[in-house]
PDB file of C-alpha atoms in Angstrom:
ATOM      1  CA  UNK A   1       7.171  42.706 -36.619  1.00  0.00           C
ATOM      2  CA  UNK A   2       5.487  46.135 -35.024  1.00  0.00           C
ATOM      3  CA  UNK A   3       5.553  47.448 -31.458  1.00  0.00           C
ATOM      4  CA  UNK A   4       3.595  48.046 -29.190  1.00  0.00           C
ATOM      5  CA  UNK A   5       2.863  50.256 -26.761  1.00  0.00           C
ATOM      6  CA  UNK A   6      -0.782  50.656 -26.690  1.00  0.00           C
ATOM      7  CA  UNK A   7      -2.134  53.841 -25.813  1.00  0.00           C
ATOM      8  CA  UNK A   8      -2.575  57.844 -26.576  1.00  0.00           C
ATOM      9  CA  UNK A   9      -0.335  58.786 -25.316  1.00  0.00           C
ATOM     10  CA  UNK A  10       2.703  56.911 -26.380  1.00  0.00           C
ATOM     11  CA  UNK A  11       1.603  59.782 -29.838  1.00  0.00           C
ATOM     12  CA  UNK A  12       1.836  62.733 -27.049  1.00  0.00           C
ATOM     13  CA  UNK A  13       5.438  61.573 -25.823  1.00  0.00           C
ATOM     14  CA  UNK A  14       6.661  61.479 -30.197  1.00  0.00           C
ATOM     15  CA  UNK A  15       4.924  64.619 -30.685  1.00  0.00           C
ATOM     16  CA  UNK A  16       6.809  66.324 -27.792  1.00  0.00           C
ATOM     17  CA  UNK A  17       9.818  64.478 -28.648  1.00  0.00           C
ATOM     18  CA  UNK A  18       9.510  65.782 -32.584  1.00  0.00           C
ATOM     19  CA  UNK A  19       8.459  69.073 -31.505  1.00  0.00           C
ATOM     20  CA  UNK A  20      12.028  69.154 -29.767  1.00  0.00           C
ATOM     21  CA  UNK A  21      14.453  67.930 -32.541  1.00  0.00           C
ATOM     22  CA  UNK A  22      13.168  70.374 -35.173  1.00  0.00           C
ATOM     23  CA  UNK A  23      13.193  73.109 -32.899  1.00  0.00           C
ATOM     24  CA  UNK A  24      16.962  71.865 -32.051  1.00  0.00           C
ATOM     25  CA  UNK A  25      18.191  71.898 -35.866  1.00  0.00           C
ATOM     26  CA  UNK A  26      16.765  74.931 -36.311  1.00  0.00           C
ATOM     27  CA  UNK A  27      19.115  76.759 -34.144  1.00  0.00           C
ATOM     28  CA  UNK A  28      21.435  73.891 -35.426  1.00  0.00           C
ATOM     29  CA  UNK A  29      21.320  75.295 -38.816  1.00  0.00           C
ATOM     30  CA  UNK A  30      21.005  79.483 -38.101  1.00  0.00           C
ATOM     31  CA  UNK A  31      23.257  79.341 -35.608  1.00  0.00           C
ATOM     32  CA  UNK A  32      26.679  80.454 -37.762  1.00  0.00           C
ATOM     33  CA  UNK A  33      28.624  78.833 -34.281  1.00  0.00           C
ATOM     34  CA  UNK A  34      27.066  76.042 -34.227  1.00  0.00           C
ATOM     35  CA  UNK A  35      26.414  74.854 -38.254  1.00  0.00           C
ATOM     36  CA  UNK A  36      30.153  72.885 -38.336  1.00  0.00           C
ATOM     37  CA  UNK A  37      28.441  70.892 -35.350  1.00  0.00           C
ATOM     38  CA  UNK A  38      28.106  67.011 -36.131  1.00  0.00           C
ATOM     39  CA  UNK A  39      24.483  66.426 -35.042  1.00  0.00           C
ATOM     40  CA  UNK A  40      23.388  62.539 -33.907  1.00  0.00           C
ATOM     41  CA  UNK A  41      20.135  61.364 -33.340  1.00  0.00           C
ATOM     42  CA  UNK A  42      20.617  58.460 -30.943  1.00  0.00           C
ATOM     43  CA  UNK A  43      17.655  56.157 -29.769  1.00  0.00           C
ATOM     44  CA  UNK A  44      18.604  54.009 -26.845  1.00  0.00           C
ATOM     45  CA  UNK A  45      15.672  51.819 -27.347  1.00  0.00           C
ATOM     46  CA  UNK A  46      14.794  52.234 -30.720  1.00  0.00           C
ATOM     47  CA  UNK A  47      12.049  49.208 -31.430  1.00  0.00           C
ATOM     48  CA  UNK A  48      11.071  48.873 -35.177  1.00  0.00           C
ATOM     49  CA  UNK A  49      10.584  51.631 -36.113  1.00  0.00           C
ATOM     50  CA  UNK A  50       6.643  51.126 -36.666  1.00  0.00           C
ATOM     51  CA  UNK A  51       4.076  51.077 -33.171  1.00  0.00           C
ATOM     52  CA  UNK A  52       0.273  50.643 -33.311  1.00  0.00           C
ATOM     53  CA  UNK A  53      -2.516  51.691 -30.164  1.00  0.00           C
ATOM     54  CA  UNK A  54      -5.491  49.595 -30.361  1.00  0.00           C
ATOM     55  CA  UNK A  55      -9.022  51.945 -29.967  1.00  0.00           C
ATOM     56  CA  UNK A  56     -12.429  50.914 -29.468  1.00  0.00           C
ATOM     57  CA  UNK A  57     -14.843  49.718 -32.278  1.00  0.00           C
ATOM     58  CA  UNK A  58     -16.976  53.069 -32.731  1.00  0.00           C
ATOM     59  CA  UNK A  59     -13.429  55.253 -33.960  1.00  0.00           C
ATOM     60  CA  UNK A  60     -13.405  53.129 -36.187  1.00  0.00           C
ATOM     61  CA  UNK A  61     -15.684  51.611 -39.533  1.00  0.00           C
ATOM     62  CA  UNK A  62     -12.890  48.752 -40.307  1.00  0.00           C
ATOM     63  CA  UNK A  63     -12.805  47.480 -36.631  1.00  0.00           C
ATOM     64  CA  UNK A  64     -11.918  44.055 -35.992  1.00  0.00           C
ATOM     65  CA  UNK A  65     -14.026  41.278 -34.673  1.00  0.00           C
ATOM     66  CA  UNK A  66     -12.798  41.637 -31.848  1.00  0.00           C
ATOM     67  CA  UNK A  67     -14.154  45.425 -31.386  1.00  0.00           C
ATOM     68  CA  UNK A  68     -11.398  47.503 -31.983  1.00  0.00           C
ATOM     69  CA  UNK A  69      -8.942  48.876 -34.514  1.00  0.00           C
ATOM     70  CA  UNK A  70      -5.644  48.833 -34.700  1.00  0.00           C
ATOM     71  CA  UNK A  71      -3.646  51.659 -36.178  1.00  0.00           C
ATOM     72  CA  UNK A  72      -0.058  51.595 -36.851  1.00  0.00           C
ATOM     73  CA  UNK A  73       2.141  54.890 -37.351  1.00  0.00           C
ATOM     74  CA  UNK A  74       5.243  56.607 -36.857  1.00  0.00           C
ATOM     75  CA  UNK A  75       7.550  55.349 -33.839  1.00  0.00           C
ATOM     76  CA  UNK A  76      10.831  57.412 -32.441  1.00  0.00           C
ATOM     77  CA  UNK A  77      13.120  56.739 -34.933  1.00  0.00           C
ATOM     78  CA  UNK A  78      10.781  56.916 -37.648  1.00  0.00           C
ATOM     79  CA  UNK A  79       9.718  60.448 -36.222  1.00  0.00           C
ATOM     80  CA  UNK A  80      13.445  61.276 -36.595  1.00  0.00           C
ATOM     81  CA  UNK A  81      14.065  60.727 -39.389  1.00  0.00           C
ATOM     82  CA  UNK A  82      11.586  62.543 -40.627  1.00  0.00           C
ATOM     83  CA  UNK A  83      12.969  66.557 -39.105  1.00  0.00           C
ATOM     84  CA  UNK A  84      13.178  68.847 -41.332  1.00  0.00           C
ATOM     85  CA  UNK A  85      16.535  70.112 -41.342  1.00  0.00           C
ATOM     86  CA  UNK A  86      18.139  66.842 -40.752  1.00  0.00           C
ATOM     87  CA  UNK A  87      20.468  65.403 -37.844  1.00  0.00           C
ATOM     88  CA  UNK A  88      23.705  64.203 -39.554  1.00  0.00           C
ATOM     89  CA  UNK A  89      23.751  60.907 -38.297  1.00  0.00           C
ATOM     90  CA  UNK A  90      20.987  58.806 -36.913  1.00  0.00           C
ATOM     91  CA  UNK A  91      21.965  55.903 -34.601  1.00  0.00           C
ATOM     92  CA  UNK A  92      19.649  53.430 -33.422  1.00  0.00           C
ATOM     93  CA  UNK A  93      20.361  50.763 -30.806  1.00  0.00           C
ATOM     94  CA  UNK A  94      18.077  47.682 -30.759  1.00  0.00           C
ATOM     95  CA  UNK A  95      18.278  44.171 -28.756  1.00  0.00           C
ATOM     96  CA  UNK A  96      15.616  42.738 -30.864  1.00  0.00           C
ATOM     97  CA  UNK A  97      17.563  41.013 -34.257  1.00  0.00           C
ATOM     98  CA  UNK A  98      14.165  41.262 -35.925  1.00  0.00           C
ATOM     99  CA  UNK A  99      13.235  44.865 -35.274  1.00  0.00           C
ATOM    100  CA  UNK A 100      16.774  45.675 -35.731  1.00  0.00           C
ATOM    101  CA  UNK A 101      16.235  44.707 -39.089  1.00  0.00           C
ATOM    102  CA  UNK A 102      13.300  46.632 -39.745  1.00  0.00           C
ATOM    103  CA  UNK A 103      15.829  49.170 -38.369  1.00  0.00           C
ATOM    104  CA  UNK A 104      17.590  48.741 -40.849  1.00  0.00           C
ATOM    105  CA  UNK A 105      15.223  48.735 -43.874  1.00  0.00           C
ATOM    106  CA  UNK A 106      14.808  52.111 -42.585  1.00  0.00           C
ATOM    107  CA  UNK A 107      17.863  53.052 -45.363  1.00  0.00           C
ATOM    108  CA  UNK A 108      16.083  52.212 -48.493  1.00  0.00           C
ATOM    109  CA  UNK A 109      13.390  54.587 -46.879  1.00  0.00           C
ATOM    110  CA  UNK A 110      15.105  57.555 -46.335  1.00  0.00           C
ATOM    111  CA  UNK A 111      17.758  56.853 -48.721  1.00  0.00           C
ATOM    112  CA  UNK A 112      19.702  60.599 -47.030  1.00  0.00           C
ATOM    113  CA  UNK A 113      19.601  59.881 -44.064  1.00  0.00           C
ATOM    114  CA  UNK A 114      23.064  58.366 -42.188  1.00  0.00           C
ATOM    115  CA  UNK A 115      21.762  55.590 -40.575  1.00  0.00           C
ATOM    116  CA  UNK A 116      23.716  53.252 -37.938  1.00  0.00           C
ATOM    117  CA  UNK A 117      21.583  50.736 -36.317  1.00  0.00           C
ATOM    118  CA  UNK A 118      23.464  47.872 -33.996  1.00  0.00           C
ATOM    119  CA  UNK A 119      21.777  45.624 -32.114  1.00  0.00           C
ATOM    120  CA  UNK A 120      22.494  44.334 -28.593  1.00  0.00           C
ATOM    121  CA  UNK A 121      22.650  45.750 -25.256  1.00  0.00           C
ATOM    122  CA  UNK A 122      21.324  49.456 -25.528  1.00  0.00           C
ATOM    123  CA  UNK A 123      23.369  50.535 -22.283  1.00  0.00           C
ATOM    124  CA  UNK A 124      26.486  49.342 -23.757  1.00  0.00           C
ATOM    125  CA  UNK A 125      26.349  50.948 -27.183  1.00  0.00           C
ATOM    126  CA  UNK A 126      25.539  54.493 -25.655  1.00  0.00           C
ATOM    127  CA  UNK A 127      28.503  54.502 -22.930  1.00  0.00           C
ATOM    128  CA  UNK A 128      30.993  53.797 -26.216  1.00  0.00           C
ATOM    129  CA  UNK A 129      29.283  56.116 -28.036  1.00  0.00           C
ATOM    130  CA  UNK A 130      29.694  59.004 -25.349  1.00  0.00           C
ATOM    131  CA  UNK A 131      33.241  58.062 -24.680  1.00  0.00           C
ATOM    132  CA  UNK A 132      33.862  58.362 -28.423  1.00  0.00           C
ATOM    133  CA  UNK A 133      31.929  61.736 -29.738  1.00  0.00           C
ATOM    134  CA  UNK A 134      34.342  64.476 -30.552  1.00  0.00           C
ATOM    135  CA  UNK A 135      34.714  67.811 -30.339  1.00  0.00           C
ATOM    136  CA  UNK A 136      32.316  68.802 -33.016  1.00  0.00           C
ATOM    137  CA  UNK A 137      29.868  66.038 -31.830  1.00  0.00           C
ATOM    138  CA  UNK A 138      26.627  67.176 -30.386  1.00  0.00           C
ATOM    139  CA  UNK A 139      23.327  64.956 -29.795  1.00  0.00           C
ATOM    140  CA  UNK A 140      19.453  64.121 -28.329  1.00  0.00           C
ATOM    141  CA  UNK A 141      19.206  60.819 -26.767  1.00  0.00           C
ATOM    142  CA  UNK A 142      16.443  59.155 -26.098  1.00  0.00           C
ATOM    143  CA  UNK A 143      15.735  56.939 -23.908  1.00  0.00           C
ATOM    144  CA  UNK A 144      11.983  54.816 -23.892  1.00  0.00           C
ATOM    145  CA  UNK A 145      12.785  51.438 -22.382  1.00  0.00           C
ATOM    146  CA  UNK A 146      10.394  48.953 -22.227  1.00  0.00           C
ATOM    147  CA  UNK A 147      10.955  49.210 -18.147  1.00  0.00           C
ATOM    148  CA  UNK A 148      13.708  50.079 -16.066  1.00  0.00           C
ATOM    149  CA  UNK A 149      17.089  48.924 -18.586  1.00  0.00           C
ATOM    150  CA  UNK A 150      18.104  52.092 -18.100  1.00  0.00           C
ATOM    151  CA  UNK A 151      21.428  51.907 -15.902  1.00  0.00           C
ATOM    152  CA  UNK A 152      22.412  55.587 -14.169  1.00  0.00           C
ATOM    153  CA  UNK A 153      26.176  54.876 -15.128  1.00  0.00           C
ATOM    154  CA  UNK A 154      24.850  55.276 -18.233  1.00  0.00           C
ATOM    155  CA  UNK A 155      22.590  58.443 -17.338  1.00  0.00           C
ATOM    156  CA  UNK A 156      26.222  60.195 -15.548  1.00  0.00           C
ATOM    157  CA  UNK A 157      27.887  59.297 -19.082  1.00  0.00           C
ATOM    158  CA  UNK A 158      25.615  61.229 -20.883  1.00  0.00           C
ATOM    159  CA  UNK A 159      26.016  64.375 -18.954  1.00  0.00           C
ATOM    160  CA  UNK A 160      29.661  64.257 -18.376  1.00  0.00           C
ATOM    161  CA  UNK A 161      30.579  64.381 -22.511  1.00  0.00           C
ATOM    162  CA  UNK A 162      28.898  68.110 -21.818  1.00  0.00           C
ATOM    163  CA  UNK A 163      27.176  67.821 -25.678  1.00  0.00           C
ATOM    164  CA  UNK A 164      24.052  65.659 -25.576  1.00  0.00           C
ATOM    165  CA  UNK A 165      20.539  67.027 -25.053  1.00  0.00           C
ATOM    166  CA  UNK A 166      18.101  63.520 -23.020  1.00  0.00           C
ATOM    167  CA  UNK A 167      14.561  62.524 -23.402  1.00  0.00           C
ATOM    168  CA  UNK A 168      13.939  59.731 -20.753  1.00  0.00           C
ATOM    169  CA  UNK A 169      10.536  58.492 -20.315  1.00  0.00           C
ATOM    170  CA  UNK A 170      11.069  56.835 -16.592  1.00  0.00           C
ATOM    171  CA  UNK A 171       8.115  54.108 -15.938  1.00  0.00           C
ATOM    172  CA  UNK A 172       6.845  55.950 -12.808  1.00  0.00           C
ATOM    173  CA  UNK A 173       4.185  52.729 -12.785  1.00  0.00           C
ATOM    174  CA  UNK A 174       7.250  50.329 -12.678  1.00  0.00           C
ATOM    175  CA  UNK A 175       8.587  52.416  -9.859  1.00  0.00           C
ATOM    176  CA  UNK A 176       5.650  52.904  -7.868  1.00  0.00           C
ATOM    177  CA  UNK A 177       5.053  48.761  -7.513  1.00  0.00           C
ATOM    178  CA  UNK A 178       8.721  48.398  -6.753  1.00  0.00           C
ATOM    179  CA  UNK A 179       8.962  50.354  -3.549  1.00  0.00           C
ATOM    180  CA  UNK A 180       7.177  48.872  -0.396  1.00  0.00           C
ATOM    181  CA  UNK A 181       4.165  50.051   1.147  1.00  0.00           C
ATOM    182  CA  UNK A 182       6.294  50.087   3.684  1.00  0.00           C
ATOM    183  CA  UNK A 183       9.596  49.473   5.195  1.00  0.00           C
ATOM    184  CA  UNK A 184      12.195  48.516   2.806  1.00  0.00           C
ATOM    185  CA  UNK A 185      12.366  46.867  -0.851  1.00  0.00           C
ATOM    186  CA  UNK A 186      13.244  43.437  -1.166  1.00  0.00           C
ATOM    187  CA  UNK A 187      16.594  42.877  -2.610  1.00  0.00           C
ATOM    188  CA  UNK A 188      15.997  42.054  -5.451  1.00  0.00           C
ATOM    189  CA  UNK A 189      14.223  45.719  -5.717  1.00  0.00           C
ATOM    190  CA  UNK A 190      16.201  47.599  -3.947  1.00  0.00           C
ATOM    191  CA  UNK A 191      19.113  46.241  -6.529  1.00  0.00           C
ATOM    192  CA  UNK A 192      16.758  47.128 -10.026  1.00  0.00           C
ATOM    193  CA  UNK A 193      16.066  50.242  -8.216  1.00  0.00           C
ATOM    194  CA  UNK A 194      19.487  51.253  -6.772  1.00  0.00           C
ATOM    195  CA  UNK A 195      21.367  50.890 -11.008  1.00  0.00           C
ATOM    196  CA  UNK A 196      18.643  52.352 -11.938  1.00  0.00           C
ATOM    197  CA  UNK A 197      18.556  55.658  -9.706  1.00  0.00           C
ATOM    198  CA  UNK A 198      22.395  54.983  -8.992  1.00  0.00           C
ATOM    199  CA  UNK A 199      21.533  55.559  -5.676  1.00  0.00           C
ATOM    200  CA  UNK A 200      20.542  53.172  -2.765  1.00  0.00           C
ATOM    201  CA  UNK A 201      16.521  53.254  -2.266  1.00  0.00           C
ATOM    202  CA  UNK A 202      15.046  52.260   1.127  1.00  0.00           C
ATOM    203  CA  UNK A 203      12.310  54.934   0.593  1.00  0.00           C
ATOM    204  CA  UNK A 204       8.826  53.275   1.090  1.00  0.00           C
ATOM    205  CA  UNK A 205       6.249  54.343  -1.387  1.00  0.00           C
ATOM    206  CA  UNK A 206       5.803  57.803  -2.356  1.00  0.00           C
ATOM    207  CA  UNK A 207       3.290  59.876  -4.236  1.00  0.00           C
ATOM    208  CA  UNK A 208       4.451  61.432  -8.183  1.00  0.00           C
ATOM    209  CA  UNK A 209       5.548  64.528  -7.313  1.00  0.00           C
ATOM    210  CA  UNK A 210       7.865  63.000  -4.293  1.00  0.00           C
ATOM    211  CA  UNK A 211       9.399  60.618  -7.109  1.00  0.00           C
ATOM    212  CA  UNK A 212       9.462  63.145 -10.273  1.00  0.00           C
ATOM    213  CA  UNK A 213      11.399  65.872  -7.469  1.00  0.00           C
ATOM    214  CA  UNK A 214      13.613  62.663  -6.820  1.00  0.00           C
ATOM    215  CA  UNK A 215      14.276  61.997  -9.967  1.00  0.00           C
ATOM    216  CA  UNK A 216      14.903  65.150 -11.161  1.00  0.00           C
ATOM    217  CA  UNK A 217      17.325  66.160  -8.143  1.00  0.00           C
ATOM    218  CA  UNK A 218      19.295  63.410  -9.174  1.00  0.00           C
ATOM    219  CA  UNK A 219      19.820  64.980 -12.757  1.00  0.00           C
ATOM    220  CA  UNK A 220      20.998  68.136 -11.333  1.00  0.00           C
ATOM    221  CA  UNK A 221      23.436  66.627  -8.843  1.00  0.00           C
ATOM    222  CA  UNK A 222      25.689  65.698 -13.081  1.00  0.00           C
ATOM    223  CA  UNK A 223      23.916  67.679 -15.706  1.00  0.00           C
ATOM    224  CA  UNK A 224      24.316  71.378 -16.521  1.00  0.00           C
ATOM    225  CA  UNK A 225      20.447  72.150 -16.709  1.00  0.00           C
ATOM    226  CA  UNK A 226      17.074  69.978 -16.117  1.00  0.00           C
ATOM    227  CA  UNK A 227      13.585  70.113 -16.452  1.00  0.00           C
ATOM    228  CA  UNK A 228      12.348  70.371 -12.791  1.00  0.00           C
ATOM    229  CA  UNK A 229       8.980  69.255 -12.863  1.00  0.00           C
ATOM    230  CA  UNK A 230       8.698  65.903 -15.962  1.00  0.00           C
ATOM    231  CA  UNK A 231       6.114  65.772 -17.931  1.00  0.00           C
ATOM    232  CA  UNK A 232       3.374  62.978 -17.053  1.00  0.00           C
ATOM    233  CA  UNK A 233       1.963  60.408 -19.490  1.00  0.00           C
ATOM    234  CA  UNK A 234      -1.851  58.112 -18.428  1.00  0.00           C
ATOM    235  CA  UNK A 235      -3.351  55.633 -19.762  1.00  0.00           C
ATOM    236  CA  UNK A 236      -6.832  55.779 -19.927  1.00  0.00           C
ATOM    237  CA  UNK A 237      -8.202  55.643 -16.473  1.00  0.00           C
ATOM    238  CA  UNK A 238      -5.449  58.707 -16.451  1.00  0.00           C
ATOM    239  CA  UNK A 239      -3.568  56.820 -13.623  1.00  0.00           C
ATOM    240  CA  UNK A 240      -0.125  58.567 -14.935  1.00  0.00           C
ATOM    241  CA  UNK A 241       2.759  55.658 -16.353  1.00  0.00           C
ATOM    242  CA  UNK A 242       5.287  57.381 -16.828  1.00  0.00           C
ATOM    243  CA  UNK A 243       7.536  60.556 -16.083  1.00  0.00           C
ATOM    244  CA  UNK A 244       8.739  62.253 -19.529  1.00  0.00           C
ATOM    245  CA  UNK A 245      12.514  63.716 -17.986  1.00  0.00           C
ATOM    246  CA  UNK A 246      14.874  66.124 -20.208  1.00  0.00           C
ATOM    247  CA  UNK A 247      18.357  67.131 -18.933  1.00  0.00           C
ATOM    248  CA  UNK A 248      21.008  68.867 -21.179  1.00  0.00           C
ATOM    249  CA  UNK A 249      24.809  68.212 -20.578  1.00  0.00           C
ATOM    250  CA  UNK A 250      25.997  71.646 -22.305  1.00  0.00           C
ATOM    251  CA  UNK A 251      26.084  74.211 -19.951  1.00  0.00           C
ATOM    252  CA  UNK A 252      26.554  76.679 -22.709  1.00  0.00           C
ATOM    253  CA  UNK A 253      23.199  75.816 -24.390  1.00  0.00           C
ATOM    254  CA  UNK A 254      21.349  74.543 -21.182  1.00  0.00           C
ATOM    255  CA  UNK A 255      19.150  77.096 -20.632  1.00  0.00           C
ATOM    256  CA  UNK A 256      17.686  77.787 -24.386  1.00  0.00           C
ATOM    257  CA  UNK A 257      17.166  74.079 -24.261  1.00  0.00           C
ATOM    258  CA  UNK A 258      15.567  73.450 -20.689  1.00  0.00           C
ATOM    259  CA  UNK A 259      13.060  76.066 -21.463  1.00  0.00           C
ATOM    260  CA  UNK A 260      12.108  74.844 -24.810  1.00  0.00           C
ATOM    261  CA  UNK A 261      11.473  71.552 -23.096  1.00  0.00           C
ATOM    262  CA  UNK A 262       9.329  72.961 -19.935  1.00  0.00           C
ATOM    263  CA  UNK A 263       7.181  74.596 -23.058  1.00  0.00           C
ATOM    264  CA  UNK A 264       6.355  70.815 -24.920  1.00  0.00           C
ATOM    265  CA  UNK A 265       5.685  69.478 -21.747  1.00  0.00           C
ATOM    266  CA  UNK A 266       3.335  72.233 -20.786  1.00  0.00           C
ATOM    267  CA  UNK A 267       0.077  70.429 -22.056  1.00  0.00           C
ATOM    268  CA  UNK A 268       0.963  66.855 -20.617  1.00  0.00           C
ATOM    269  CA  UNK A 269      -0.364  66.032 -17.148  1.00  0.00           C
ATOM    270  CA  UNK A 270       0.818  68.066 -14.334  1.00  0.00           C
ATOM    271  CA  UNK A 271       2.776  66.516 -11.533  1.00  0.00           C
ATOM    272  CA  UNK A 272       0.787  65.539  -8.905  1.00  0.00           C
TER     273      UNK A 272
END
């Protein structure tokens, strides 16, 4: 099983993640005050470790009969495992057992990395991790769900640790479809959006910039530092699909963390 994302935007997202993880570990390695920390990379929706995109036949001589070629590349788990200097621990959560088995196989591919794979609900596992963090633990958490599986209670608990930097891919497309064009959302959509955003949703459908500002404001209520303008990832038709949000829980490092994140999303589409 290989996780499919289906667009070049996924590669851009992972490039931002890779560069941030590299910068994070350089700081942790070179700063004498940070060298005693145990560093964690936590991937809450890790998939199988490899993803693919389909490209038109004209871009590749080895196209299949359908006029498209499939290109495989590293998913977030492998991206993180290749980062140098390495993290002390790698923690992958995955609901699908077949995908989790492929994550388990990464121990053979990366024998010098300490990897733990947990099967089940990412919100529950992530909340357990937050509660069990020790004083010398520091972590980067990557939230890349298929939809709105992330719960605001989980996000709030991440902030409460004061030890975690968080990247969160927010599905703007799904949020936009969930909001009504007038009046209020349906009961089902309202409950889902409330769990996702941590507040009652009674607004009508809004522009991308309004949704991005709203999510940033929600994060600012609980995190020490927040990227005020999330990056925007668009599909091949230039329609916005995701907001790439960043927040830092540690007050001491939040300013630097947000500064790095802002530089990394600068080349993504501006919020309109």
